[in-house]
mmCIF file of C-alpha atoms in Angstrom:
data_model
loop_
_atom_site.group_PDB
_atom_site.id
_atom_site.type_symbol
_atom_site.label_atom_id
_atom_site.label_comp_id
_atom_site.label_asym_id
_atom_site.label_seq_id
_atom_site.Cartn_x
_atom_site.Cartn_y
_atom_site.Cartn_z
ATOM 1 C CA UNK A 1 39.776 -26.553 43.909
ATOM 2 C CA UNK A 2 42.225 -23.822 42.736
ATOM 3 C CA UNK A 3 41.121 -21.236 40.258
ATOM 4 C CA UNK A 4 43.638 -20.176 38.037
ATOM 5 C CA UNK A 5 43.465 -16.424 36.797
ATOM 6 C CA UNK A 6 44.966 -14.627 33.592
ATOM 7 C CA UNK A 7 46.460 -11.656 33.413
ATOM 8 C CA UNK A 8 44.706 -9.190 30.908
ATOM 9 C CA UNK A 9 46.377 -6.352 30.142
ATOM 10 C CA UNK A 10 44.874 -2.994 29.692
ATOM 11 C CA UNK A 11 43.730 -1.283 26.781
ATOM 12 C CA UNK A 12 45.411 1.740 26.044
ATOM 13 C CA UNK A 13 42.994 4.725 24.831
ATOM 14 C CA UNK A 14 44.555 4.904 21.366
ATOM 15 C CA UNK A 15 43.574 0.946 21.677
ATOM 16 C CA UNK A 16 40.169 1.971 22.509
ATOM 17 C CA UNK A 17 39.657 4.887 19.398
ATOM 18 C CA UNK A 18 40.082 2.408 16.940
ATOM 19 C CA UNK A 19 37.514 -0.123 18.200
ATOM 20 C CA UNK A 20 35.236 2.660 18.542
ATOM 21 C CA UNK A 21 35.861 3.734 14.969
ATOM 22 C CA UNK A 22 35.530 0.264 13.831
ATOM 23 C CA UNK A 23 32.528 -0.416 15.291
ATOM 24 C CA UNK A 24 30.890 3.295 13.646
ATOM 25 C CA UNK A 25 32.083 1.977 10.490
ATOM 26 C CA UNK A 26 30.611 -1.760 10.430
ATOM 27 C CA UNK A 27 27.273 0.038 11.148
ATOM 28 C CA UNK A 28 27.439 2.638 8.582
ATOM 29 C CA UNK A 29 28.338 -0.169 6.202
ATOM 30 C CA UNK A 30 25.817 -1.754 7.863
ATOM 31 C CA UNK A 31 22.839 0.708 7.053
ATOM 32 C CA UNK A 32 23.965 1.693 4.352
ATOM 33 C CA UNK A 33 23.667 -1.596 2.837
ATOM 34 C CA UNK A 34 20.049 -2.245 4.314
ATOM 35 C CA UNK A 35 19.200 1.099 2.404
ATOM 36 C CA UNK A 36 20.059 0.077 -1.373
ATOM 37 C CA UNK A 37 18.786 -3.677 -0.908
ATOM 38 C CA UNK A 38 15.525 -2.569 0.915
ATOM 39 C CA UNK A 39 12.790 -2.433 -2.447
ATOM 40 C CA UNK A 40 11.038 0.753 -2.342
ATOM 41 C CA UNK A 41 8.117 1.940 -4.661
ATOM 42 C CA UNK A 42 9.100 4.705 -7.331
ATOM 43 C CA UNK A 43 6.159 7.594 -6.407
ATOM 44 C CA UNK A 44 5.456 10.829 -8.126
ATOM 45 C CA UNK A 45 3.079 13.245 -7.150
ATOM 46 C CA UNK A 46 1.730 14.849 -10.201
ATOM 47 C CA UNK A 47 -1.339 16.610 -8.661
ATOM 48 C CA UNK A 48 -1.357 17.464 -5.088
ATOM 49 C CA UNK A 49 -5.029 15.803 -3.185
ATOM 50 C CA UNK A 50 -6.162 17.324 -0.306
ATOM 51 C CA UNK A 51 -7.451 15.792 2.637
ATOM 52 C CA UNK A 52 -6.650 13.021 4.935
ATOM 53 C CA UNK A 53 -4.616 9.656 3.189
ATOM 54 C CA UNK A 54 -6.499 6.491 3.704
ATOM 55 C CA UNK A 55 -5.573 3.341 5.781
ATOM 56 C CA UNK A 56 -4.775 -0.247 5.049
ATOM 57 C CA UNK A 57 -8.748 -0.831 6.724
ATOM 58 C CA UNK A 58 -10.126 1.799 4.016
ATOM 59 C CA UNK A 59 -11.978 1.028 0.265
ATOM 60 C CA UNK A 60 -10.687 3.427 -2.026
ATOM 61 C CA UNK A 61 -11.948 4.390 -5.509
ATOM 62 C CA UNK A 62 -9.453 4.888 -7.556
ATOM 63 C CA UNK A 63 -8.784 5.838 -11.949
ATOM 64 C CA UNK A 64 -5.655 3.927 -12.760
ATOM 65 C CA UNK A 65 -3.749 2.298 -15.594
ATOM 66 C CA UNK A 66 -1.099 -0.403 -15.411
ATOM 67 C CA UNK A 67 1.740 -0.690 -17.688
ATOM 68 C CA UNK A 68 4.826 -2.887 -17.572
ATOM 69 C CA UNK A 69 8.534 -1.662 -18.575
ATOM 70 C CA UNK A 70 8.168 -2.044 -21.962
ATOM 71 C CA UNK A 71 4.680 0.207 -22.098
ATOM 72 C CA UNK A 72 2.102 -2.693 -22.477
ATOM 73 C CA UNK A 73 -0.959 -1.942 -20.675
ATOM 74 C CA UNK A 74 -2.325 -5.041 -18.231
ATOM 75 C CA UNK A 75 -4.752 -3.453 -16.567
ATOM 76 C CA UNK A 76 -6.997 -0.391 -16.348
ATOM 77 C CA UNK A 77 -10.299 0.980 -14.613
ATOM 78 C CA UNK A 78 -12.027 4.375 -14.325
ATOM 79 C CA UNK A 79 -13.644 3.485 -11.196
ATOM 80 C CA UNK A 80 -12.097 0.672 -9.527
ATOM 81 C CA UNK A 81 -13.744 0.245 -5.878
ATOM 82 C CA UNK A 82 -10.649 -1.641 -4.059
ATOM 83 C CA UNK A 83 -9.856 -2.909 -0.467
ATOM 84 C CA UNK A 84 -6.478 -1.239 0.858
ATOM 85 C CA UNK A 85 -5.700 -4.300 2.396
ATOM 86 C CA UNK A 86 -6.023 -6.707 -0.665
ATOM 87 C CA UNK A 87 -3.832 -5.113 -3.198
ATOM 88 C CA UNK A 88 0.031 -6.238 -3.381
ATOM 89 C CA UNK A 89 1.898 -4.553 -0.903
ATOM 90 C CA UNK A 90 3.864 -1.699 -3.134
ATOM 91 C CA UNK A 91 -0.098 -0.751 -4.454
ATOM 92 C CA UNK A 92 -1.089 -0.427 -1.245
ATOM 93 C CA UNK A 93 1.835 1.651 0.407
ATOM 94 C CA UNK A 94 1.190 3.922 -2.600
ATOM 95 C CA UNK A 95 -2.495 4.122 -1.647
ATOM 96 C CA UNK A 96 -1.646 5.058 2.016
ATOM 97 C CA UNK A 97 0.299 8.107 1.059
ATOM 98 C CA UNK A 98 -2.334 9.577 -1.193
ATOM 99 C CA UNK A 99 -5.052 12.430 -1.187
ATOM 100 C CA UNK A 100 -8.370 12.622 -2.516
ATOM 101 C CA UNK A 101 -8.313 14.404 -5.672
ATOM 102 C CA UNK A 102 -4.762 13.637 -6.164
ATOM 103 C CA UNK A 103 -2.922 12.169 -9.234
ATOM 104 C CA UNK A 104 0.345 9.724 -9.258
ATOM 105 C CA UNK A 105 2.615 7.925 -10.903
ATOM 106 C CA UNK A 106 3.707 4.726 -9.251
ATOM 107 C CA UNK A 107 6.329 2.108 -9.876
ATOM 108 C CA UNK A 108 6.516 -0.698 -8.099
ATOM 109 C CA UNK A 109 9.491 -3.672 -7.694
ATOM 110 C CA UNK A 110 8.731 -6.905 -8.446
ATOM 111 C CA UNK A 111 9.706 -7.843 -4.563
ATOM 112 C CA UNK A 112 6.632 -5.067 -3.798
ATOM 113 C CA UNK A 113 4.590 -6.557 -6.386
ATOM 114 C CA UNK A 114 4.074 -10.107 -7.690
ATOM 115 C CA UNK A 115 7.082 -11.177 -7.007
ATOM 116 C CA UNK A 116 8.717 -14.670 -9.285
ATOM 117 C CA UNK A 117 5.282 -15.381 -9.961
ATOM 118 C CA UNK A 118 2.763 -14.480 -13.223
ATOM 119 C CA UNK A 119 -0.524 -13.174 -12.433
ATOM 120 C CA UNK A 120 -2.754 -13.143 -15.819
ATOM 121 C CA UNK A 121 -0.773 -11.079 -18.303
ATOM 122 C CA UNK A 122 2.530 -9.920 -15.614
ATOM 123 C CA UNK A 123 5.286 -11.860 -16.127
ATOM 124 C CA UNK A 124 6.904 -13.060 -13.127
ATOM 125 C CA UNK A 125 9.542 -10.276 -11.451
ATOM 126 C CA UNK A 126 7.753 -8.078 -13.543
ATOM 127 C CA UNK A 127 8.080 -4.367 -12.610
ATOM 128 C CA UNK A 128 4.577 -2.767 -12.667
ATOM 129 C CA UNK A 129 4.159 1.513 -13.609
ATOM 130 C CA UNK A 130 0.784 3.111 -12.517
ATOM 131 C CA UNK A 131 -1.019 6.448 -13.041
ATOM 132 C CA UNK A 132 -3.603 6.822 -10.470
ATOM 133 C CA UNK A 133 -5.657 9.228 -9.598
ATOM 134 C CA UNK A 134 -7.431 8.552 -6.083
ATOM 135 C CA UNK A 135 -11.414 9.553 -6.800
ATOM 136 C CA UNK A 136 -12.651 9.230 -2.939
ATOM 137 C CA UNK A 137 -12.120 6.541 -0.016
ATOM 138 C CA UNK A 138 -14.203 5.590 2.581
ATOM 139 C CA UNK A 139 -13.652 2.896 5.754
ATOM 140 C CA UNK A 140 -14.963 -0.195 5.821
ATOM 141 C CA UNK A 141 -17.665 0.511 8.211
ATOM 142 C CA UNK A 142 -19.099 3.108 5.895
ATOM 143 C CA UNK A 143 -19.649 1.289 3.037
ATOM 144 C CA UNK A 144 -21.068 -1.111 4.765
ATOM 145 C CA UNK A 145 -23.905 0.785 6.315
ATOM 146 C CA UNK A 146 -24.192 2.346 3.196
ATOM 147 C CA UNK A 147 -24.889 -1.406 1.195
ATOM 148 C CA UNK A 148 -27.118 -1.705 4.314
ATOM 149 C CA UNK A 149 -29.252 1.773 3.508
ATOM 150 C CA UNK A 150 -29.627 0.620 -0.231
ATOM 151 C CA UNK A 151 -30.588 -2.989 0.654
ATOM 152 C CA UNK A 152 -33.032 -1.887 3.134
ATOM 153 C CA UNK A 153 -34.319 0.864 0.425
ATOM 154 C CA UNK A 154 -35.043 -1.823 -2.196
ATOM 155 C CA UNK A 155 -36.798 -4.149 -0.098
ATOM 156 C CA UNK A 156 -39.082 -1.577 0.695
ATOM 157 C CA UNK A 157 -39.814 -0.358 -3.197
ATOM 158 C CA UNK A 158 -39.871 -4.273 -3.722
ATOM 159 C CA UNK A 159 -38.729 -5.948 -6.923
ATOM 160 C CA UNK A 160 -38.512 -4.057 -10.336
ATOM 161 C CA UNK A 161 -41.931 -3.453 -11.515
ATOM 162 C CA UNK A 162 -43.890 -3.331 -7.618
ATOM 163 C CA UNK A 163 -44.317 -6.564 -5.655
ATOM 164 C CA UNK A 164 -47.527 -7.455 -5.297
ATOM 165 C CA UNK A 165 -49.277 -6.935 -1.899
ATOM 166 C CA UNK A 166 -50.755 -9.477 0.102
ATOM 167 C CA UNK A 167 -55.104 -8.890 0.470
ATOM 168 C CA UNK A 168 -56.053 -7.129 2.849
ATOM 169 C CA UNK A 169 -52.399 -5.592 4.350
ATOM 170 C CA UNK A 170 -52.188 -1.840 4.603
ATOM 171 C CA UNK A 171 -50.614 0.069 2.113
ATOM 172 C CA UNK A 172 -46.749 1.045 2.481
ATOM 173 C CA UNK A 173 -45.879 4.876 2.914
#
């Protein structure tokens, strides 16, 4: 078995600039190109919050108004309790950058938002403007054991009007 062997010939250094230059180049083009087809939200603070920013696990109660490009309102609430994590994802990368107490202006791309589809009165590839103005947040967990304190309270004051008591059973402090 015979092995048969080719001759490279070296690379001069002036050889070896160029490829090196190239190869800076194709990644600048490279990034560069990632950076202006990458959607990004539009966000404006417009009062500072203070405070910690909530997380994608966190409720937040938020004051907000919707409007599309032409200035048609969709959607508004003055306390709207909402889940982090079940808002489109431009809404919620807004959320996670904000402070209690704060107020924004948001605008989010239709590849952030909802996309080629309609939901209710967005047209599909709609792009969606928001003022928001983040009341208070709280996790998950919280809430929770705060539904938990208010169930537990009204069981014990019983339904509207006083539940009747069973004869004979002690009174209830």
């Amino acid at each position: 078995m015979s092995v048969t062997t080719v001759p490279l010939r070296p690379v001069s250094k002036g050889g070896l600039w160029l490829l090196w230059i190239g190869l800076i180049a194709l990644l600048g083009i490279g990034v560069a190109f990632a950076l202006t087809h990458t959607p990004r939200i539009g966000f404006e603070v417009v009062k500072e919050g203070s405070g910690p920013s909530p997380t994608k696990a966190d409720i937040v109660l938020i004051k907000y108004e919707g409007k599309l490009d032409d200035g048609t309102v969709f959607d508004s609430n003055e306390q709207a309790p909402l889940q982090v994590s079940q808002v489109v994802p431009g809404f919620a990368d807004a959320l996670t950058r904000m402070k209690k107490g704060g107020k924004y202006k948001v605008v989010i791309p239709p590849a952030l938002g909802y996309g080629d589809r309609a939901a209710g009165p967005i047209p599909a590839n709609s792009t969606l403007h928001f003022d928001i103005e983040l009341i208070d947040f709280r996790s998950e967990a919280e809430v929770r054991a705060m539904q938990q304190m208010m169930q537990q309270q009204q069981m014990m004051q019983g339904a509207p009007g006083g539940a009747p008591e069973a004869p004979g059973a002690a009174p209830q402090p």
